[in-house]
PDB file of C-alpha atoms in Angstrom:
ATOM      1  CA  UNK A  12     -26.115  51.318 -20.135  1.00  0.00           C
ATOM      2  CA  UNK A  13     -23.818  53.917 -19.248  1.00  0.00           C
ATOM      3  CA  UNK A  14     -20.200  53.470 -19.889  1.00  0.00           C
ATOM      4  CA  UNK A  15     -17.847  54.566 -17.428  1.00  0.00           C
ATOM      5  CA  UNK A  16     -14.103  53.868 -15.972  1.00  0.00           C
ATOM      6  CA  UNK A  17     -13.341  53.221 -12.015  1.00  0.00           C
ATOM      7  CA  UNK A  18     -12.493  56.458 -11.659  1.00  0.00           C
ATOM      8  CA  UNK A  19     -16.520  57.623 -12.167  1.00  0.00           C
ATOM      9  CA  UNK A  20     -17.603  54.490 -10.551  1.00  0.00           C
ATOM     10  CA  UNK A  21     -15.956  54.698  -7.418  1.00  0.00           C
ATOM     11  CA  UNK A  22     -17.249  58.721  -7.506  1.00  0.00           C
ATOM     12  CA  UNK A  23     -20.329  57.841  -7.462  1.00  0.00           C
ATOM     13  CA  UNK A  24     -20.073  55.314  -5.012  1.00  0.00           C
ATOM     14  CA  UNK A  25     -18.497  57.228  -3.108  1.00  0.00           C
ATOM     15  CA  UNK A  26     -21.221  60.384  -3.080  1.00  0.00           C
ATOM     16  CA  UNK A  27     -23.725  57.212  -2.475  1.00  0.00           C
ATOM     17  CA  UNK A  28     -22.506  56.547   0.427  1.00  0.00           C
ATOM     18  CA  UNK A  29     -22.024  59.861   1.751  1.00  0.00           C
ATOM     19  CA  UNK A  30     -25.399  60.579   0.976  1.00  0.00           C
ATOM     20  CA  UNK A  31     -26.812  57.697   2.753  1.00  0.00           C
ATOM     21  CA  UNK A  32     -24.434  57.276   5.992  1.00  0.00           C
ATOM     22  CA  UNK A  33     -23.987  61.087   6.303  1.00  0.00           C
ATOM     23  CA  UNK A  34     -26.243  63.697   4.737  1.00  0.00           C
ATOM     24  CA  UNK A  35     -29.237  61.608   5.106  1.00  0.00           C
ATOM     25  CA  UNK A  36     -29.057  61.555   9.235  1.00  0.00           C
ATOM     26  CA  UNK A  37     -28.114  65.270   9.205  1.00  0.00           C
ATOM     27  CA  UNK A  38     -31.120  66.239   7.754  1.00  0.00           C
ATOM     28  CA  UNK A  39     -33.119  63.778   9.586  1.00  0.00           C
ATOM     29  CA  UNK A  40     -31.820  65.104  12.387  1.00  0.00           C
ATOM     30  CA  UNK A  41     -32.719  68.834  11.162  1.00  0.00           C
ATOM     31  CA  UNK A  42     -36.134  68.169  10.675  1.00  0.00           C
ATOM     32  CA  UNK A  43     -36.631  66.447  14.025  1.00  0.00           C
ATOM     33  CA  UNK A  44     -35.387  69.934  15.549  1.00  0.00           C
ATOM     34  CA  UNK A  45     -37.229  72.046  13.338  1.00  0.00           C
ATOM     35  CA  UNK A  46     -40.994  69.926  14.301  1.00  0.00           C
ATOM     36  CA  UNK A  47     -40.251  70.566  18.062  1.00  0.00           C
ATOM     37  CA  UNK A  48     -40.312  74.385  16.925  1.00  0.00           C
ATOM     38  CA  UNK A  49     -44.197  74.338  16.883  1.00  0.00           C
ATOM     39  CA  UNK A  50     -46.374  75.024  13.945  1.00  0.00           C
ATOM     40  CA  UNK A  51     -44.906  73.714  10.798  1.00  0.00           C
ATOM     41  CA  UNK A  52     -46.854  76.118   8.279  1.00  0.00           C
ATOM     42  CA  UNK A  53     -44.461  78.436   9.397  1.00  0.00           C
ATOM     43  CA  UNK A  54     -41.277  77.073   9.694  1.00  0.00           C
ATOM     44  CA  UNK A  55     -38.752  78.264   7.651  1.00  0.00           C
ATOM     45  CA  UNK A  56     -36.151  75.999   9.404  1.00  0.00           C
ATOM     46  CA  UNK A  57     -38.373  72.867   9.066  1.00  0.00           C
ATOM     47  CA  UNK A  58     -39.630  74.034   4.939  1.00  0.00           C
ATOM     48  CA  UNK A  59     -35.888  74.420   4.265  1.00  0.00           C
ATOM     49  CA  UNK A  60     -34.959  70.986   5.739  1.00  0.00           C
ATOM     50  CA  UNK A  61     -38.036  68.842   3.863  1.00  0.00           C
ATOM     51  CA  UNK A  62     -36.508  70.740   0.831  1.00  0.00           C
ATOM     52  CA  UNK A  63     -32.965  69.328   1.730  1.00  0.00           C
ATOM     53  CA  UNK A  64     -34.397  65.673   1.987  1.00  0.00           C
ATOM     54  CA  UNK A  65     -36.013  65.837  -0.757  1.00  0.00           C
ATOM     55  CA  UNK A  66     -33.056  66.991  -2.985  1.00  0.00           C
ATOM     56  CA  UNK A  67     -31.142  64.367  -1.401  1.00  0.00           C
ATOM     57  CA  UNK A  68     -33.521  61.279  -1.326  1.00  0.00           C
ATOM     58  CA  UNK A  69     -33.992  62.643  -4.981  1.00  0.00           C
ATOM     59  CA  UNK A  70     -29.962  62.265  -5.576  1.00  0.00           C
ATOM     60  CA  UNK A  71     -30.093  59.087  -3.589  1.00  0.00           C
ATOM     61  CA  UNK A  72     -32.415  57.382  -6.335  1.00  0.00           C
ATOM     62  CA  UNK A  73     -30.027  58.903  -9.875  1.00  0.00           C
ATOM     63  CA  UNK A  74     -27.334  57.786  -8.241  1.00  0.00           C
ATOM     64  CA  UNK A  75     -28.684  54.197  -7.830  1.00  0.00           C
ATOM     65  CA  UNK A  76     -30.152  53.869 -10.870  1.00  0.00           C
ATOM     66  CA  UNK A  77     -26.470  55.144 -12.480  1.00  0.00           C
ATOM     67  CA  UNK A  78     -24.529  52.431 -10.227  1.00  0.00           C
ATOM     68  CA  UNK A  79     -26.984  49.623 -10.720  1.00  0.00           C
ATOM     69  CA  UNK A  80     -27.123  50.309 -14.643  1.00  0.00           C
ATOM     70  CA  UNK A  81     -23.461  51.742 -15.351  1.00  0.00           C
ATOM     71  CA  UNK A  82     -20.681  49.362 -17.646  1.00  0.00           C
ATOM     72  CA  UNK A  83     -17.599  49.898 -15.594  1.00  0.00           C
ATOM     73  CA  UNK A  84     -14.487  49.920 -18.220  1.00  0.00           C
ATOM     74  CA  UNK A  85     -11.499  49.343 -16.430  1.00  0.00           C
ATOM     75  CA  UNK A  86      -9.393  50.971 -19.122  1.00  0.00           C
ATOM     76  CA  UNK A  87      -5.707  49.854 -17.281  1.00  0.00           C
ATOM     77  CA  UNK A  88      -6.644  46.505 -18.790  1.00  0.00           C
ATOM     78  CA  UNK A  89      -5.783  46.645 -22.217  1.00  0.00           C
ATOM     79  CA  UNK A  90      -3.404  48.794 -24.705  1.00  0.00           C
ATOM     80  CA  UNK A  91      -3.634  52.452 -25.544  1.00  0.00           C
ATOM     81  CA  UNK A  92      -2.022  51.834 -29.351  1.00  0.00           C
ATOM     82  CA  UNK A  93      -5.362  53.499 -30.491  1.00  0.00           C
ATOM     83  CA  UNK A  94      -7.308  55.853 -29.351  1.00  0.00           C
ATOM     84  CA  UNK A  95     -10.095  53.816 -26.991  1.00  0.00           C
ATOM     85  CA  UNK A  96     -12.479  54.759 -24.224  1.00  0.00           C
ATOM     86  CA  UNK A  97     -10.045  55.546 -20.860  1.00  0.00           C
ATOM     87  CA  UNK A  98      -7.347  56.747 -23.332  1.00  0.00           C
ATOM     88  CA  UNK A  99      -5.645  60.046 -22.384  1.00  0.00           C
ATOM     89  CA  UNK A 100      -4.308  61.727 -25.843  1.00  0.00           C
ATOM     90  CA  UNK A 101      -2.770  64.549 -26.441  1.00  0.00           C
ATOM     91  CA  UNK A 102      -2.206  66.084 -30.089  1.00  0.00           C
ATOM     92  CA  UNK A 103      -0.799  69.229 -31.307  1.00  0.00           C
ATOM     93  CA  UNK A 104      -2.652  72.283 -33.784  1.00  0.00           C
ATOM     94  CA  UNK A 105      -0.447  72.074 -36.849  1.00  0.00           C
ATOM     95  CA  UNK A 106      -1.083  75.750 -37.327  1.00  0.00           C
ATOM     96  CA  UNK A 107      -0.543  77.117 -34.076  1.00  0.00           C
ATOM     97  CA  UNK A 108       1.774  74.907 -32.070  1.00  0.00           C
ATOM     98  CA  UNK A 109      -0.490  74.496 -29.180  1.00  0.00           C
ATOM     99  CA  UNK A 110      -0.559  71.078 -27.886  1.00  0.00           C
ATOM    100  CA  UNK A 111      -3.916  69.503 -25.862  1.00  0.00           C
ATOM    101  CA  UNK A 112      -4.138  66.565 -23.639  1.00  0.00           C
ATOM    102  CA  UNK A 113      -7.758  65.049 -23.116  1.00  0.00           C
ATOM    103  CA  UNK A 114      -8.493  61.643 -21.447  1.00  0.00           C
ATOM    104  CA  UNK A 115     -11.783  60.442 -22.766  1.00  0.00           C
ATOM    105  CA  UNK A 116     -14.282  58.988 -20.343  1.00  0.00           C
ATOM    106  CA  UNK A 117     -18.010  58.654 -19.444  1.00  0.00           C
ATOM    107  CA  UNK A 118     -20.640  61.472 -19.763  1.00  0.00           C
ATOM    108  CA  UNK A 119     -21.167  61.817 -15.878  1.00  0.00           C
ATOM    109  CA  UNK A 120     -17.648  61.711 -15.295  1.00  0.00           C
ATOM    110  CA  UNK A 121     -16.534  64.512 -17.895  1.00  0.00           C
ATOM    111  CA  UNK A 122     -15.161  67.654 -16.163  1.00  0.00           C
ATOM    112  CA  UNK A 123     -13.503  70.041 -18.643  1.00  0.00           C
ATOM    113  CA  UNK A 124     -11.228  71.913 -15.772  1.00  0.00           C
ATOM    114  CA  UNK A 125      -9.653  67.962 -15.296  1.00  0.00           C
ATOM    115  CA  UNK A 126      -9.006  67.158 -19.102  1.00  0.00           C
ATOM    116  CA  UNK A 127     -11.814  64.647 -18.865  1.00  0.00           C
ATOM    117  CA  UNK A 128     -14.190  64.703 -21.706  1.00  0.00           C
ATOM    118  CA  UNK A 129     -17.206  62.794 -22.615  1.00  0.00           C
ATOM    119  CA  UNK A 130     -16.785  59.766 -25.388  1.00  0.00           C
ATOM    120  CA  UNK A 131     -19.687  61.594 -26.574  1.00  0.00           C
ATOM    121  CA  UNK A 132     -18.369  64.383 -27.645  1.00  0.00           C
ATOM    122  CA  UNK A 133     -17.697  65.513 -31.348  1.00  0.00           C
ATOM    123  CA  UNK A 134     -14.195  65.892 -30.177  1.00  0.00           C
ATOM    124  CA  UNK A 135     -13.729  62.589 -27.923  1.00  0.00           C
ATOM    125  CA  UNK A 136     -15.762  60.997 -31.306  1.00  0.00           C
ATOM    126  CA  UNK A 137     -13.074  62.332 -33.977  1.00  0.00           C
ATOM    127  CA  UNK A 138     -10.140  61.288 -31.806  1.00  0.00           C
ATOM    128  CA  UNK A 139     -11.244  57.322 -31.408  1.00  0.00           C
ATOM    129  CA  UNK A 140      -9.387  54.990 -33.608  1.00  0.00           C
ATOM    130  CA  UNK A 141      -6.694  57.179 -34.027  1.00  0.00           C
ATOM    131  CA  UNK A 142      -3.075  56.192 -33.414  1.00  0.00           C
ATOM    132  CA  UNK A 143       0.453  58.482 -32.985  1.00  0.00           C
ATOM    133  CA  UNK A 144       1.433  60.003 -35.588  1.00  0.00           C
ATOM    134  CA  UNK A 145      -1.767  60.559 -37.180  1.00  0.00           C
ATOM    135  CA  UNK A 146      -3.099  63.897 -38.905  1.00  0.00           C
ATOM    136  CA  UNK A 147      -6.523  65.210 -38.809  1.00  0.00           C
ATOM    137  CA  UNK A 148      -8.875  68.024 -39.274  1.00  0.00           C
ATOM    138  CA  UNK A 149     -11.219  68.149 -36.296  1.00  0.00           C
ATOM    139  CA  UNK A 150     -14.730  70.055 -37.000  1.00  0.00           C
ATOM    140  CA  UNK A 151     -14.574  72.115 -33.127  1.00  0.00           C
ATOM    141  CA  UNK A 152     -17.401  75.131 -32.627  1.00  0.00           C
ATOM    142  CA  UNK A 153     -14.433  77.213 -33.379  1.00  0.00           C
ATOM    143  CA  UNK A 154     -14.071  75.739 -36.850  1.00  0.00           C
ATOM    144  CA  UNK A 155     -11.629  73.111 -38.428  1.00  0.00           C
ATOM    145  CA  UNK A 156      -8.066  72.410 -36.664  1.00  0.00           C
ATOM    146  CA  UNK A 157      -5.587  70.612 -38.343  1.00  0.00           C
ATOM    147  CA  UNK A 158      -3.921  68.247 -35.493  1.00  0.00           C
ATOM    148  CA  UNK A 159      -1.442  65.602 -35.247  1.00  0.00           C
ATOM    149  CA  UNK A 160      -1.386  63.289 -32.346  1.00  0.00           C
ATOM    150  CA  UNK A 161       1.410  63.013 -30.133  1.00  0.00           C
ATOM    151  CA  UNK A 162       0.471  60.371 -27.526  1.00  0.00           C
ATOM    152  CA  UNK A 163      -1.967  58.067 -26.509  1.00  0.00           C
ATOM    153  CA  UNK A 164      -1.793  56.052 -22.948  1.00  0.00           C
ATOM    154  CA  UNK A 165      -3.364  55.335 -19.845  1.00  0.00           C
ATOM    155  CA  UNK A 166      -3.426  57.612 -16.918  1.00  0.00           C
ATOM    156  CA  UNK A 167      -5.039  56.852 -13.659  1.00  0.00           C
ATOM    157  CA  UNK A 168      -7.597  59.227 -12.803  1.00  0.00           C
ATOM    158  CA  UNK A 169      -7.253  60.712  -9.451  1.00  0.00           C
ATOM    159  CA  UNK A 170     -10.777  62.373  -7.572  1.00  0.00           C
TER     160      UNK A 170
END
């Protein structure tokens, strides 16, 4: 089972959906065009749109099999004392000042550019059961940091 918040849930839901009610009829629709070109061996037009489906019908199945098997954590429900699945923390480098802010969610939800990393993460990993005030040395690909962590709560993710 996957573990993932709302946030990813409803994402993938969403793209479902999409899929289904809106990218599935357009290229239905494109291949029904490209046949009534004529010969089919030769059909760029018609080769690109079997392509299309196929990515899509493909996409269609991960996505259901991620839905119908995913553990939706709804992490508004309970405290952010500790650092948890759904927490968003932020901590400062002890040498350097620099502060970070990461909220920790599900691998198919992570997106780096949003703050949103993976609980399965060597990072996301060192961070869980943590509380305020706390010092650590993370182990990061750039070597050990010496943090202290400055906040821990819930923030809704927005998509």
């Amino acid at each position: 089972m996957e573990q993932m918040t709302i946030y990813g849930y409803e994402k993938l839901t969403n793209e479902l959906k999409n899929l289904k009610l809106v990218e599935r009829p357009e290229v239905i629709k494109e291949l029904d065009i490209a046949r009534s070109h004529g010969d089919l061996k030769e059909n760029a037009e018609y080769q690109a749109a079997r392509e299309r489906q196929r990515f899509i019908d493909g996409r269609i199945a991960e996505l259901g099999k991620l839905i119908n098997e995913a553990e939706v954590i709804d992490p508004s429900s309970y405290e952010h004392n500790i650092v948890k699945f759904g927490s968003t923390v932020s901590y400062e480098d002890l040498d350097t000042g620099k502060s970070a802010t990461y909220t920790i969610v599900g691998a198919i939800e992570s997106d780096l550019d949003k703050g949103l990393i993976s609980a399965n993460t060597p990072l996301a990993k060192q961070l869980m059961g943590r509380k305020i005030g706390d010092q650590i040395e993370l182990n990061l690909p750039k070597g050990q940091v010496e943090i202290e962590i400055t906040n821990i709560c819930y923030k809704a993710i927005k998509f």
